[in-house]
Amino acid sequence: MDRLLYIAMSGAKENMNGISVRANNLANTGTVGFKADFEQARSMQAFGAGLPTRVFAMTESPGQNFDTGAMIITERELDVAIQGDGWFAVQDKNGNEAYTRAGNLQLTPNGILTTANGLAVMGDDGPVQLPVPLAKMEIGIDGTVSARAQGAPANVLEEVGRIKLVKPDFVDLVKGNDGLFRRKDGQLAEASAEVSLLNGAYEGSNVNAVGEMTTMISLQRQFELQVKMMKQAEKMDQQQNQLLRIMG
């Protein structure tokens, strides 16, 4: 009886973990540059005292979907999208370098180029900083940032920095709880001249809302089945106890 209950309990727990992964994907359908998480379950033996006679299910996130999301055209000078493979280098909240595909950039009052959630965009020599107040700015397809300060001649556009664009192999990346990617070995990715940008657009989330919802419904039905199995195990246990009392 305990085997049935254990299998059903572990299955229900991992179904909930799977639902959590899918729910997070759905919640980020509108998040710029978001990469959906995969979810899968596999059987694992339970080791302990005695023989490993119990097997339980374990949900894991083996990686992310690195497909390119839809390109959202805005014609905004601070919006840039990576064409093909590649990443923007940004400074995370701990001051370390991380990577993202979110290209809906902002400019702080002191001229620091940041992501929409306030992370500084990295250049060749630290965060990219522009002279303020600005009259005009441009971001080239190679990440070059050019600007003209207010009061400067109209035909003057000076290069002030270059966004660090990197192209590490997908298998070398790991996704953090903050949604940013980093190299698994902890090393910094080198700037790549192979990465090019599209101006006046940004990349949307690559989450397939219909597919995620369908999978969630399937996981919820599996969860309900596991709960029914636990109730059945309880019912069988009660009937067994009644039988033992009659026989006693």
PDB file of C-alpha atoms in Angstrom:
ATOM      1  CA  MET A   1       0.000   0.000   0.000  1.00  0.00           C
ATOM      2  CA  ASP A   2       2.812   2.367   0.836  1.00  0.00           C
ATOM      3  CA  ARG A   3       4.240   1.909  -2.666  1.00  0.00           C
ATOM      4  CA  LEU A   4       1.031   3.113  -4.276  1.00  0.00           C
ATOM      5  CA  LEU A   5       0.804   6.074  -1.912  1.00  0.00           C
ATOM      6  CA  TYR A   6       4.477   6.984  -2.370  1.00  0.00           C
ATOM      7  CA  ILE A   7       4.292   6.868  -6.169  1.00  0.00           C
ATOM      8  CA  ALA A   8       1.106   8.942  -6.233  1.00  0.00           C
ATOM      9  CA  MET A   9       2.469  11.463  -3.736  1.00  0.00           C
ATOM     10  CA  SER A  10       5.773  11.978  -5.573  1.00  0.00           C
ATOM     11  CA  GLY A  11       3.945  12.163  -8.906  1.00  0.00           C
ATOM     12  CA  ALA A  12       1.578  14.851  -7.614  1.00  0.00           C
ATOM     13  CA  LYS A  13       4.485  16.845  -6.188  1.00  0.00           C
ATOM     14  CA  GLU A  14       6.386  16.795  -9.482  1.00  0.00           C
ATOM     15  CA  ASN A  15       3.247  17.643 -11.442  1.00  0.00           C
ATOM     16  CA  MET A  16       2.987  20.783  -9.305  1.00  0.00           C
ATOM     17  CA  ASN A  17       6.623  21.597 -10.066  1.00  0.00           C
ATOM     18  CA  GLY A  18       5.909  21.199 -13.765  1.00  0.00           C
ATOM     19  CA  ILE A  19       2.860  23.442 -13.504  1.00  0.00           C
ATOM     20  CA  SER A  20       5.023  26.051 -11.762  1.00  0.00           C
ATOM     21  CA  VAL A  21       7.507  26.074 -14.673  1.00  0.00           C
ATOM     22  CA  ARG A  22       4.736  26.406 -17.246  1.00  0.00           C
ATOM     23  CA  ALA A  23       2.951  29.076 -15.213  1.00  0.00           C
ATOM     24  CA  ASN A  24       6.170  31.102 -15.079  1.00  0.00           C
ATOM     25  CA  ASN A  25       6.453  30.852 -18.859  1.00  0.00           C
ATOM     26  CA  LEU A  26       2.887  32.066 -19.275  1.00  0.00           C
ATOM     27  CA  ALA A  27       3.473  34.927 -16.856  1.00  0.00           C
ATOM     28  CA  ASN A  28       6.349  36.089 -19.071  1.00  0.00           C
ATOM     29  CA  THR A  29       4.471  36.006 -22.370  1.00  0.00           C
ATOM     30  CA  GLY A  30       4.854  39.793 -22.555  1.00  0.00           C
ATOM     31  CA  THR A  31       8.399  40.007 -21.138  1.00  0.00           C
ATOM     32  CA  VAL A  32      10.851  41.445 -23.666  1.00  0.00           C
ATOM     33  CA  GLY A  33      13.554  38.975 -24.702  1.00  0.00           C
ATOM     34  CA  PHE A  34      12.278  36.202 -22.395  1.00  0.00           C
ATOM     35  CA  LYS A  35      13.349  32.625 -23.183  1.00  0.00           C
ATOM     36  CA  ALA A  36      10.876  29.921 -22.182  1.00  0.00           C
ATOM     37  CA  ASP A  37      11.984  27.177 -19.789  1.00  0.00           C
ATOM     38  CA  PHE A  38      11.617  23.536 -20.729  1.00  0.00           C
ATOM     39  CA  GLU A  39      10.240  21.030 -18.230  1.00  0.00           C
ATOM     40  CA  GLN A  40      10.501  17.255 -18.118  1.00  0.00           C
ATOM     41  CA  ALA A  41      10.127  14.437 -15.613  1.00  0.00           C
ATOM     42  CA  ARG A  42      12.214  11.306 -15.221  1.00  0.00           C
ATOM     43  CA  SER A  43      12.229   8.330 -12.854  1.00  0.00           C
ATOM     44  CA  MET A  44      14.697   8.231  -9.966  1.00  0.00           C
ATOM     45  CA  GLN A  45      15.420   5.432  -7.499  1.00  0.00           C
ATOM     46  CA  ALA A  46      15.094   6.263  -3.824  1.00  0.00           C
ATOM     47  CA  PHE A  47      18.202   5.093  -1.972  1.00  0.00           C
ATOM     48  CA  GLY A  48      18.327   4.594   1.774  1.00  0.00           C
ATOM     49  CA  ALA A  49      18.362   1.834   4.358  1.00  0.00           C
ATOM     50  CA  GLY A  50      17.716  -1.492   2.657  1.00  0.00           C
ATOM     51  CA  LEU A  51      17.242  -2.172  -1.021  1.00  0.00           C
ATOM     52  CA  PRO A  52      16.299   0.664  -3.448  1.00  0.00           C
ATOM     53  CA  THR A  53      12.835  -0.719  -4.160  1.00  0.00           C
ATOM     54  CA  ARG A  54      11.107   2.649  -4.528  1.00  0.00           C
ATOM     55  CA  VAL A  55      11.115   4.775  -7.651  1.00  0.00           C
ATOM     56  CA  PHE A  56       9.848   8.338  -7.758  1.00  0.00           C
ATOM     57  CA  ALA A  57       9.395  10.970 -10.445  1.00  0.00           C
ATOM     58  CA  MET A  58      11.570  14.101 -10.558  1.00  0.00           C
ATOM     59  CA  THR A  59      10.739  17.204 -12.550  1.00  0.00           C
ATOM     60  CA  GLU A  60      13.685  19.166 -13.894  1.00  0.00           C
ATOM     61  CA  SER A  61      14.303  22.080 -16.203  1.00  0.00           C
ATOM     62  CA  PRO A  62      16.878  20.733 -18.678  1.00  0.00           C
ATOM     63  CA  GLY A  63      17.303  24.044 -20.443  1.00  0.00           C
ATOM     64  CA  GLN A  64      15.619  26.875 -22.266  1.00  0.00           C
ATOM     65  CA  ASN A  65      14.054  27.443 -25.645  1.00  0.00           C
ATOM     66  CA  PHE A  66      16.540  29.660 -27.464  1.00  0.00           C
ATOM     67  CA  ASP A  67      14.325  30.310 -30.485  1.00  0.00           C
ATOM     68  CA  THR A  68      14.076  33.977 -31.453  1.00  0.00           C
ATOM     69  CA  GLY A  69      10.940  35.755 -30.273  1.00  0.00           C
ATOM     70  CA  ALA A  70       8.796  37.981 -32.479  1.00  0.00           C
ATOM     71  CA  MET A  71      10.327  41.280 -33.580  1.00  0.00           C
ATOM     72  CA  ILE A  72       8.305  44.261 -32.347  1.00  0.00           C
ATOM     73  CA  ILE A  73       8.825  47.294 -34.607  1.00  0.00           C
ATOM     74  CA  THR A  74       8.709  50.590 -32.696  1.00  0.00           C
ATOM     75  CA  GLU A  75      10.936  53.037 -34.662  1.00  0.00           C
ATOM     76  CA  ARG A  76      12.243  54.174 -31.255  1.00  0.00           C
ATOM     77  CA  GLU A  77      15.940  55.094 -31.289  1.00  0.00           C
ATOM     78  CA  LEU A  78      16.643  53.283 -28.008  1.00  0.00           C
ATOM     79  CA  ASP A  79      15.035  50.016 -29.120  1.00  0.00           C
ATOM     80  CA  VAL A  80      17.417  47.481 -30.652  1.00  0.00           C
ATOM     81  CA  ALA A  81      17.012  43.786 -31.415  1.00  0.00           C
ATOM     82  CA  ILE A  82      19.701  41.178 -31.973  1.00  0.00           C
ATOM     83  CA  GLN A  83      19.478  39.543 -35.388  1.00  0.00           C
ATOM     84  CA  GLY A  84      20.174  35.835 -35.104  1.00  0.00           C
ATOM     85  CA  ASP A  85      22.244  34.503 -32.223  1.00  0.00           C
ATOM     86  CA  GLY A  86      23.868  36.741 -29.650  1.00  0.00           C
ATOM     87  CA  TRP A  87      23.320  38.617 -26.389  1.00  0.00           C
ATOM     88  CA  PHE A  88      23.617  42.041 -24.815  1.00  0.00           C
ATOM     89  CA  ALA A  89      26.069  42.194 -21.931  1.00  0.00           C
ATOM     90  CA  VAL A  90      24.620  43.922 -18.856  1.00  0.00           C
ATOM     91  CA  GLN A  91      25.641  44.493 -15.256  1.00  0.00           C
ATOM     92  CA  ASP A  92      23.468  42.555 -12.809  1.00  0.00           C
ATOM     93  CA  LYS A  93      22.411  43.816  -9.391  1.00  0.00           C
ATOM     94  CA  ASN A  94      25.545  42.357  -7.825  1.00  0.00           C
ATOM     95  CA  GLY A  95      27.801  44.218 -10.248  1.00  0.00           C
ATOM     96  CA  ASN A  96      28.656  41.139 -12.289  1.00  0.00           C
ATOM     97  CA  GLU A  97      28.324  40.680 -16.034  1.00  0.00           C
ATOM     98  CA  ALA A  98      25.306  38.785 -17.347  1.00  0.00           C
ATOM     99  CA  TYR A  99      23.525  38.417 -20.675  1.00  0.00           C
ATOM    100  CA  THR A 100      20.065  39.216 -21.987  1.00  0.00           C
ATOM    101  CA  ARG A 101      18.122  39.613 -25.234  1.00  0.00           C
ATOM    102  CA  ALA A 102      15.979  42.478 -23.917  1.00  0.00           C
ATOM    103  CA  GLY A 103      16.697  45.441 -26.175  1.00  0.00           C
ATOM    104  CA  ASN A 104      14.089  47.987 -25.067  1.00  0.00           C
ATOM    105  CA  LEU A 105      16.748  50.251 -23.611  1.00  0.00           C
ATOM    106  CA  GLN A 106      16.438  53.369 -21.473  1.00  0.00           C
ATOM    107  CA  LEU A 107      18.651  56.351 -20.680  1.00  0.00           C
ATOM    108  CA  THR A 108      19.040  57.513 -17.091  1.00  0.00           C
ATOM    109  CA  PRO A 109      19.181  61.233 -16.202  1.00  0.00           C
ATOM    110  CA  ASN A 110      22.965  60.945 -15.804  1.00  0.00           C
ATOM    111  CA  GLY A 111      23.384  59.355 -19.244  1.00  0.00           C
ATOM    112  CA  ILE A 112      23.795  55.662 -18.367  1.00  0.00           C
ATOM    113  CA  LEU A 113      22.317  53.293 -20.953  1.00  0.00           C
ATOM    114  CA  THR A 114      20.235  50.656 -19.167  1.00  0.00           C
ATOM    115  CA  THR A 115      17.708  47.908 -19.774  1.00  0.00           C
ATOM    116  CA  ALA A 116      14.055  48.599 -18.996  1.00  0.00           C
ATOM    117  CA  ASN A 117      14.528  47.193 -15.469  1.00  0.00           C
ATOM    118  CA  GLY A 118      17.523  49.409 -14.738  1.00  0.00           C
ATOM    119  CA  LEU A 119      20.523  47.171 -15.458  1.00  0.00           C
ATOM    120  CA  ALA A 120      23.470  49.048 -16.963  1.00  0.00           C
ATOM    121  CA  VAL A 121      24.354  48.010 -20.521  1.00  0.00           C
ATOM    122  CA  MET A 122      28.024  47.072 -20.736  1.00  0.00           C
ATOM    123  CA  GLY A 123      30.462  48.468 -23.261  1.00  0.00           C
ATOM    124  CA  ASP A 124      34.123  47.837 -24.006  1.00  0.00           C
ATOM    125  CA  ASP A 125      35.226  49.610 -20.817  1.00  0.00           C
ATOM    126  CA  GLY A 126      32.307  49.309 -18.422  1.00  0.00           C
ATOM    127  CA  PRO A 127      28.741  50.659 -18.611  1.00  0.00           C
ATOM    128  CA  VAL A 128      27.893  52.737 -21.678  1.00  0.00           C
ATOM    129  CA  GLN A 129      27.498  56.411 -20.749  1.00  0.00           C
ATOM    130  CA  LEU A 130      26.321  59.234 -23.000  1.00  0.00           C
ATOM    131  CA  PRO A 131      26.730  62.996 -22.654  1.00  0.00           C
ATOM    132  CA  VAL A 132      23.546  64.640 -21.382  1.00  0.00           C
ATOM    133  CA  PRO A 133      21.441  66.467 -22.235  1.00  0.00           C
ATOM    134  CA  LEU A 134      21.248  64.842 -25.658  1.00  0.00           C
ATOM    135  CA  ALA A 135      20.024  66.283 -28.929  1.00  0.00           C
ATOM    136  CA  LYS A 136      20.314  63.020 -30.869  1.00  0.00           C
ATOM    137  CA  MET A 137      21.685  59.493 -30.545  1.00  0.00           C
ATOM    138  CA  GLU A 138      22.085  56.466 -32.770  1.00  0.00           C
ATOM    139  CA  ILE A 139      22.939  52.815 -32.182  1.00  0.00           C
ATOM    140  CA  GLY A 140      24.695  51.158 -35.118  1.00  0.00           C
ATOM    141  CA  ILE A 141      24.173  47.591 -36.282  1.00  0.00           C
ATOM    142  CA  ASP A 142      27.511  46.673 -34.679  1.00  0.00           C
ATOM    143  CA  GLY A 143      26.537  48.171 -31.316  1.00  0.00           C
ATOM    144  CA  THR A 144      28.345  51.478 -31.819  1.00  0.00           C
ATOM    145  CA  VAL A 145      26.639  54.276 -29.865  1.00  0.00           C
ATOM    146  CA  SER A 146      26.889  57.770 -31.353  1.00  0.00           C
ATOM    147  CA  ALA A 147      25.459  60.933 -29.842  1.00  0.00           C
ATOM    148  CA  ARG A 148      25.196  64.682 -30.247  1.00  0.00           C
ATOM    149  CA  ALA A 149      24.949  66.801 -27.139  1.00  0.00           C
ATOM    150  CA  GLN A 150      22.591  69.743 -27.039  1.00  0.00           C
ATOM    151  CA  GLY A 151      24.243  72.835 -28.461  1.00  0.00           C
ATOM    152  CA  ALA A 152      26.673  70.888 -30.660  1.00  0.00           C
ATOM    153  CA  PRO A 153      26.668  71.479 -34.454  1.00  0.00           C
ATOM    154  CA  ALA A 154      23.829  69.676 -36.214  1.00  0.00           C
ATOM    155  CA  ASN A 155      26.219  67.752 -38.450  1.00  0.00           C
ATOM    156  CA  VAL A 156      28.304  66.429 -35.558  1.00  0.00           C
ATOM    157  CA  LEU A 157      27.570  62.912 -34.289  1.00  0.00           C
ATOM    158  CA  GLU A 158      30.346  61.598 -32.064  1.00  0.00           C
ATOM    159  CA  GLU A 159      30.975  57.949 -31.184  1.00  0.00           C
ATOM    160  CA  VAL A 160      30.753  57.623 -27.396  1.00  0.00           C
ATOM    161  CA  GLY A 161      30.913  53.869 -26.888  1.00  0.00           C
ATOM    162  CA  ARG A 162      30.044  50.422 -28.148  1.00  0.00           C
ATOM    163  CA  ILE A 163      27.572  47.969 -26.639  1.00  0.00           C
ATOM    164  CA  LYS A 164      29.248  44.695 -25.753  1.00  0.00           C
ATOM    165  CA  LEU A 165      27.638  42.003 -27.888  1.00  0.00           C
ATOM    166  CA  VAL A 166      28.557  38.392 -27.191  1.00  0.00           C
ATOM    167  CA  LYS A 167      27.860  35.044 -28.831  1.00  0.00           C
ATOM    168  CA  PRO A 168      28.633  32.169 -26.439  1.00  0.00           C
ATOM    169  CA  ASP A 169      27.456  28.667 -27.259  1.00  0.00           C
ATOM    170  CA  PHE A 170      24.013  27.888 -25.845  1.00  0.00           C
ATOM    171  CA  VAL A 171      25.324  24.809 -24.027  1.00  0.00           C
ATOM    172  CA  ASP A 172      27.728  27.033 -22.067  1.00  0.00           C
ATOM    173  CA  LEU A 173      24.925  29.194 -20.634  1.00  0.00           C
ATOM    174  CA  VAL A 174      22.813  28.841 -17.524  1.00  0.00           C
ATOM    175  CA  LYS A 175      19.748  30.889 -16.632  1.00  0.00           C
ATOM    176  CA  GLY A 176      19.569  32.543 -13.225  1.00  0.00           C
ATOM    177  CA  ASN A 177      16.527  33.235 -11.063  1.00  0.00           C
ATOM    178  CA  ASP A 178      16.677  36.847 -12.258  1.00  0.00           C
ATOM    179  CA  GLY A 179      16.070  35.736 -15.859  1.00  0.00           C
ATOM    180  CA  LEU A 180      19.608  36.655 -16.941  1.00  0.00           C
ATOM    181  CA  PHE A 181      22.034  34.215 -18.517  1.00  0.00           C
ATOM    182  CA  ARG A 182      25.624  33.588 -17.469  1.00  0.00           C
ATOM    183  CA  ARG A 183      28.388  31.223 -18.496  1.00  0.00           C
ATOM    184  CA  LYS A 184      28.357  27.973 -16.535  1.00  0.00           C
ATOM    185  CA  ASP A 185      32.097  28.207 -15.893  1.00  0.00           C
ATOM    186  CA  GLY A 186      31.760  31.699 -14.413  1.00  0.00           C
ATOM    187  CA  GLN A 187      33.978  33.246 -17.072  1.00  0.00           C
ATOM    188  CA  LEU A 188      33.053  36.340 -19.102  1.00  0.00           C
ATOM    189  CA  ALA A 189      32.075  35.882 -22.727  1.00  0.00           C
ATOM    190  CA  GLU A 190      34.230  37.679 -25.266  1.00  0.00           C
ATOM    191  CA  ALA A 191      32.772  40.424 -27.448  1.00  0.00           C
ATOM    192  CA  SER A 192      31.823  39.125 -30.893  1.00  0.00           C
ATOM    193  CA  ALA A 193      31.883  41.045 -34.172  1.00  0.00           C
ATOM    194  CA  GLU A 194      29.472  38.456 -35.631  1.00  0.00           C
ATOM    195  CA  VAL A 195      26.471  39.835 -33.714  1.00  0.00           C
ATOM    196  CA  SER A 196      24.411  42.504 -35.495  1.00  0.00           C
ATOM    197  CA  LEU A 197      21.515  44.688 -34.356  1.00  0.00           C
ATOM    198  CA  LEU A 198      18.240  45.831 -35.844  1.00  0.00           C
ATOM    199  CA  ASN A 199      17.355  49.427 -34.986  1.00  0.00           C
ATOM    200  CA  GLY A 200      13.901  50.633 -33.999  1.00  0.00           C
ATOM    201  CA  ALA A 201      12.705  47.222 -32.813  1.00  0.00           C
ATOM    202  CA  TYR A 202      13.015  44.817 -29.921  1.00  0.00           C
ATOM    203  CA  GLU A 203      12.594  41.083 -29.500  1.00  0.00           C
ATOM    204  CA  GLY A 204       9.511  39.872 -27.687  1.00  0.00           C
ATOM    205  CA  SER A 205       9.076  36.734 -25.595  1.00  0.00           C
ATOM    206  CA  ASN A 206       9.358  33.394 -27.393  1.00  0.00           C
ATOM    207  CA  VAL A 207       6.697  31.776 -25.201  1.00  0.00           C
ATOM    208  CA  ASN A 208       3.980  29.930 -27.137  1.00  0.00           C
ATOM    209  CA  ALA A 209       0.980  30.773 -24.963  1.00  0.00           C
ATOM    210  CA  VAL A 210      -1.310  28.165 -26.544  1.00  0.00           C
ATOM    211  CA  GLY A 211       1.270  25.393 -26.186  1.00  0.00           C
ATOM    212  CA  GLU A 212       2.022  26.324 -22.573  1.00  0.00           C
ATOM    213  CA  MET A 213      -1.668  26.403 -21.664  1.00  0.00           C
ATOM    214  CA  THR A 214      -2.251  23.002 -23.299  1.00  0.00           C
ATOM    215  CA  THR A 215       0.644  21.495 -21.359  1.00  0.00           C
ATOM    216  CA  MET A 216      -0.613  23.040 -18.119  1.00  0.00           C
ATOM    217  CA  ILE A 217      -4.052  21.470 -18.628  1.00  0.00           C
ATOM    218  CA  SER A 218      -2.393  18.088 -19.199  1.00  0.00           C
ATOM    219  CA  LEU A 219      -0.285  18.463 -16.023  1.00  0.00           C
ATOM    220  CA  GLN A 220      -3.344  19.481 -13.998  1.00  0.00           C
ATOM    221  CA  ARG A 221      -5.208  16.376 -15.165  1.00  0.00           C
ATOM    222  CA  GLN A 222      -2.222  14.229 -14.196  1.00  0.00           C
ATOM    223  CA  PHE A 223      -2.210  15.911 -10.773  1.00  0.00           C
ATOM    224  CA  GLU A 224      -5.899  15.117 -10.311  1.00  0.00           C
ATOM    225  CA  LEU A 225      -5.204  11.492 -11.244  1.00  0.00           C
ATOM    226  CA  GLN A 226      -2.442  11.290  -8.652  1.00  0.00           C
ATOM    227  CA  VAL A 227      -4.758  12.695  -5.976  1.00  0.00           C
ATOM    228  CA  LYS A 228      -7.395  10.077  -6.882  1.00  0.00           C
ATOM    229  CA  MET A 229      -4.756   7.378  -6.496  1.00  0.00           C
ATOM    230  CA  MET A 230      -3.907   8.672  -3.013  1.00  0.00           C
ATOM    231  CA  LYS A 231      -7.595   8.632  -2.050  1.00  0.00           C
ATOM    232  CA  GLN A 232      -7.890   5.108  -3.410  1.00  0.00           C
ATOM    233  CA  ALA A 233      -4.871   4.038  -1.363  1.00  0.00           C
ATOM    234  CA  GLU A 234      -6.533   5.485   1.746  1.00  0.00           C
ATOM    235  CA  LYS A 235      -9.776   3.679   0.944  1.00  0.00           C
ATOM    236  CA  MET A 236      -7.985   0.362   0.424  1.00  0.00           C
ATOM    237  CA  ASP A 237      -6.128   0.833   3.714  1.00  0.00           C
ATOM    238  CA  GLN A 238      -9.390   1.431   5.575  1.00  0.00           C
ATOM    239  CA  GLN A 239     -10.944  -1.662   4.017  1.00  0.00           C
ATOM    240  CA  GLN A 240      -7.905  -3.708   4.961  1.00  0.00           C
ATOM    241  CA  ASN A 241      -8.164  -2.544   8.575  1.00  0.00           C
ATOM    242  CA  GLN A 242     -11.845  -3.476   8.674  1.00  0.00           C
ATOM    243  CA  LEU A 243     -11.009  -6.924   7.330  1.00  0.00           C
ATOM    244  CA  LEU A 244      -8.342  -7.417   9.985  1.00  0.00           C
ATOM    245  CA  ARG A 245     -10.791  -6.428  12.745  1.00  0.00           C
ATOM    246  CA  ILE A 246     -13.331  -8.981  11.463  1.00  0.00           C
ATOM    247  CA  MET A 247     -10.699 -11.689  11.291  1.00  0.00           C
ATOM    248  CA  GLY A 248      -9.437 -10.748  14.782  1.00  0.00           C
TER     249      GLY A 248
END
